[in-house]
Amino acid sequence: STAITISNEQGTTWTCAFNPFNSDVNPESVGPVYEELTFVNGLKSGQTTNWLAKSYAWSNQNKTLAVNIRPGVKWSDGKPFTAADVLYTFNLIKKNPGLDLNAAWSVLKDVKQSGSKITFDFKTSAVPYFYYIAAQTPIVPQHIWSTIKNPVTYKDTHPVGTGPFKMAS
C-alpha cells in the first residue's frame, strides 16, 4: 500500500474535491484518479502511449477517429470500465458545456459506440485536436456520474477512477 500526500503549500483552505472537470482541482484528479484515452508526450514530439485506449486510427481525411478501448480495466470500485463510459463522458460534457474545459464540442460533430470501439466524427480535419480529445479529457464512470444532479458543481469528495490512487481521507 502506497500513500500520497497532497501538500497545501499556499496555506489556503482546500476542500477535498476531485471533480476532473473543475480547473481548480484538475491537477490533483486527472492522472492520479481519472485517466485519459492516451498520453501525449510533448517532450518527445507528441509521441503517444495508449492508456485507456488499446489502439486508435484516423480515417475519412482525418475527420474520423476510431478508438478501441483497452479490455480488463476496472474502476477503483471494482466495476468494469467500458466504451460506454467513454461515450457517456463525451455526451456529459456536450450536455453540460461548463464541463467542456477543452472545447471538445467546438470541433466534434458526433461520438458513437459500437462494442468496445468509440468513433469520434469531427466537423473538419482534426489531427491537431487529438491531444485535447484523447489526452486531455478525463473519462468518468457512467454508473456514478449518471446519478449526479449537477455535475458542473459536483465536488467529487470520494472519486471513483481508473487511475492508480484511491481517496482514503
Short mmCIF file of C-alpha atoms in Angstrom, two decimals:
data_model
loop_
_atom_site.label_atom_id
_atom_site.label_comp_id
_atom_site.label_asym_id
_atom_site.label_seq_id
_atom_site.Cartn_x
_atom_site.Cartn_y
_atom_site.Cartn_z
CA SER A 1 0.00 0.00 0.00
CA THR A 2 1.37 3.38 -1.01
CA ALA A 3 0.09 6.77 0.11
CA ILE A 4 0.46 10.19 -1.43
CA THR A 5 0.06 13.42 0.50
CA ILE A 6 -1.31 16.47 -1.27
CA SER A 7 0.60 19.42 0.13
CA ASN A 8 -1.24 22.67 0.72
CA GLU A 9 1.75 24.98 0.47
CA GLN A 10 -0.35 28.08 -0.18
CA GLY A 11 -1.86 27.75 3.29
CA THR A 12 -5.32 28.42 1.94
CA THR A 13 -8.42 26.43 2.71
CA TRP A 14 -8.75 23.47 0.35
CA THR A 15 -11.92 21.48 0.10
CA CYS A 16 -11.42 17.83 -0.65
CA ALA A 17 -12.73 17.86 -4.21
CA PHE A 18 -11.67 15.81 -7.22
CA ASN A 19 -14.11 16.78 -9.98
CA PRO A 20 -11.84 16.34 -13.04
CA PHE A 21 -13.83 18.99 -14.93
CA ASN A 22 -13.08 21.66 -12.33
CA SER A 23 -9.94 23.51 -13.41
CA ASP A 24 -9.12 24.38 -9.78
CA VAL A 25 -8.57 20.73 -8.81
CA ASN A 26 -7.81 19.27 -12.23
CA PRO A 27 -4.09 18.62 -11.47
CA GLU A 28 -4.98 16.52 -8.40
CA SER A 29 -7.66 14.48 -10.14
CA VAL A 30 -6.62 13.96 -13.76
CA GLY A 31 -3.93 11.30 -13.85
CA PRO A 32 -3.87 10.22 -10.20
CA VAL A 33 -7.60 9.33 -10.18
CA TYR A 34 -9.19 9.89 -13.59
CA GLU A 35 -7.34 8.81 -16.72
CA GLU A 36 -7.50 9.68 -20.40
CA LEU A 37 -7.56 7.58 -23.55
CA THR A 38 -3.91 8.26 -24.43
CA PHE A 39 -0.84 10.01 -23.10
CA VAL A 40 0.83 12.50 -25.43
CA ASN A 41 4.46 13.25 -24.58
CA GLY A 42 5.18 16.84 -25.53
CA LEU A 43 8.88 16.29 -24.77
CA LYS A 44 9.09 13.57 -27.43
CA SER A 45 7.49 15.37 -30.37
CA GLY A 46 3.97 14.34 -29.38
CA GLN A 47 4.74 10.61 -29.07
CA THR A 48 1.58 8.81 -27.90
CA THR A 49 1.17 5.99 -25.43
CA ASN A 50 -2.17 4.22 -25.31
CA TRP A 51 -3.72 4.43 -21.87
CA LEU A 52 -7.44 3.60 -21.63
CA ALA A 53 -7.28 3.12 -25.38
CA LYS A 54 -5.90 -0.10 -26.83
CA SER A 55 -5.41 1.48 -30.25
CA TYR A 56 -6.67 4.28 -32.47
CA ALA A 57 -6.79 5.13 -36.17
CA TRP A 58 -7.74 8.10 -38.32
CA SER A 59 -9.87 7.86 -41.48
CA ASN A 60 -12.15 9.96 -43.68
CA GLN A 61 -9.44 12.56 -44.42
CA ASN A 62 -8.68 12.84 -40.69
CA LYS A 63 -12.28 13.70 -39.84
CA THR A 64 -12.97 10.37 -38.09
CA LEU A 65 -11.05 8.93 -35.17
CA ALA A 66 -11.77 5.32 -34.14
CA VAL A 67 -10.56 4.33 -30.66
CA ASN A 68 -10.55 0.75 -29.41
CA ILE A 69 -10.89 0.59 -25.64
CA ARG A 70 -8.42 -1.46 -23.62
CA PRO A 71 -10.04 -4.56 -22.12
CA GLY A 72 -9.71 -5.61 -18.49
CA VAL A 73 -9.62 -2.13 -16.96
CA LYS A 74 -11.62 -1.64 -13.76
CA TRP A 75 -12.83 1.39 -11.87
CA SER A 76 -11.47 1.72 -8.33
CA ASP A 77 -14.79 0.33 -7.01
CA GLY A 78 -14.17 -2.90 -8.97
CA LYS A 79 -16.75 -2.35 -11.70
CA PRO A 80 -15.52 -2.81 -15.29
CA PHE A 81 -14.52 0.20 -17.38
CA THR A 82 -16.15 0.06 -20.83
CA ALA A 83 -16.54 2.05 -24.04
CA ALA A 84 -19.95 3.08 -22.70
CA ASP A 85 -18.11 5.15 -20.05
CA VAL A 86 -16.20 6.98 -22.78
CA LEU A 87 -19.39 7.67 -24.75
CA TYR A 88 -21.12 8.80 -21.56
CA THR A 89 -18.25 11.18 -20.69
CA PHE A 90 -18.32 12.92 -24.06
CA ASN A 91 -22.12 13.17 -24.01
CA LEU A 92 -21.91 14.54 -20.45
CA ILE A 93 -19.62 17.38 -21.49
CA LYS A 94 -21.79 18.06 -24.53
CA LYS A 95 -24.89 18.33 -22.34
CA ASN A 96 -23.05 20.45 -19.73
CA PRO A 97 -20.81 22.96 -21.56
CA GLY A 98 -19.38 24.09 -18.21
CA LEU A 99 -17.54 20.74 -18.12
CA ASP A 100 -16.06 21.10 -21.62
CA LEU A 101 -12.77 22.66 -20.48
CA ASN A 102 -11.04 21.96 -23.81
CA ALA A 103 -13.96 23.00 -26.06
CA ALA A 104 -14.13 19.47 -27.48
CA TRP A 105 -17.62 20.02 -28.85
CA SER A 106 -16.47 23.04 -30.84
CA VAL A 107 -14.78 20.56 -33.22
CA LEU A 108 -16.74 17.35 -32.60
CA LYS A 109 -19.81 16.57 -34.68
CA ASP A 110 -20.73 13.23 -33.09
CA VAL A 111 -19.43 10.42 -30.86
CA LYS A 112 -20.69 6.85 -31.29
CA GLN A 113 -20.07 3.48 -29.68
CA SER A 114 -20.01 0.06 -31.30
CA GLY A 115 -18.95 -2.64 -28.86
CA SER A 116 -15.55 -1.67 -27.47
CA LYS A 117 -14.95 0.94 -30.19
CA ILE A 118 -15.66 4.65 -29.91
CA THR A 119 -15.87 6.71 -33.09
CA PHE A 120 -15.32 10.46 -32.98
CA ASP A 121 -16.65 12.36 -36.00
CA PHE A 122 -15.20 15.84 -36.41
CA LYS A 123 -16.56 18.85 -38.28
CA THR A 124 -13.29 19.16 -40.19
CA SER A 125 -9.86 17.51 -40.33
CA ALA A 126 -8.85 17.40 -36.71
CA VAL A 127 -5.48 15.73 -36.11
CA PRO A 128 -4.21 18.75 -34.11
CA TYR A 129 -7.20 18.39 -31.79
CA PHE A 130 -6.33 14.76 -30.97
CA TYR A 131 -4.41 15.97 -27.91
CA TYR A 132 -7.48 17.60 -26.36
CA ILE A 133 -9.89 14.77 -27.18
CA ALA A 134 -7.73 11.73 -26.40
CA ALA A 135 -5.14 13.02 -23.94
CA GLN A 136 -6.85 15.84 -22.05
CA THR A 137 -10.41 14.59 -21.50
CA PRO A 138 -10.69 12.57 -18.27
CA ILE A 139 -13.09 9.64 -18.51
CA VAL A 140 -15.63 9.28 -15.70
CA PRO A 141 -17.71 6.25 -14.67
CA GLN A 142 -21.24 6.31 -16.01
CA HIS A 143 -22.53 4.25 -13.07
CA ILE A 144 -21.52 7.06 -10.69
CA TRP A 145 -21.84 10.26 -12.71
CA SER A 146 -25.25 9.44 -14.18
CA THR A 147 -26.69 9.81 -10.67
CA ILE A 148 -25.23 13.29 -10.07
CA LYS A 149 -27.81 16.07 -10.24
CA ASN A 150 -25.42 18.90 -11.18
CA PRO A 151 -22.05 17.64 -12.49
CA VAL A 152 -20.81 21.21 -13.02
CA THR A 153 -20.86 21.99 -9.28
CA TYR A 154 -20.21 18.42 -8.09
CA LYS A 155 -17.24 18.33 -5.69
CA ASP A 156 -16.47 14.60 -6.00
CA THR A 157 -15.15 14.05 -2.48
CA HIS A 158 -14.95 10.25 -2.92
CA PRO A 159 -13.77 9.81 -6.52
CA VAL A 160 -14.01 6.51 -8.38
CA GLY A 161 -11.50 6.42 -11.21
CA THR A 162 -9.24 4.11 -13.20
CA GLY A 163 -6.05 5.80 -12.00
CA PRO A 164 -3.52 4.44 -9.52
CA PHE A 165 -4.84 6.26 -6.45
CA LYS A 166 -7.95 5.95 -4.26
CA MET A 167 -9.10 8.67 -1.91
CA ALA A 168 -8.93 7.45 1.68
CA SER A 169 -9.01 10.55 3.87
#
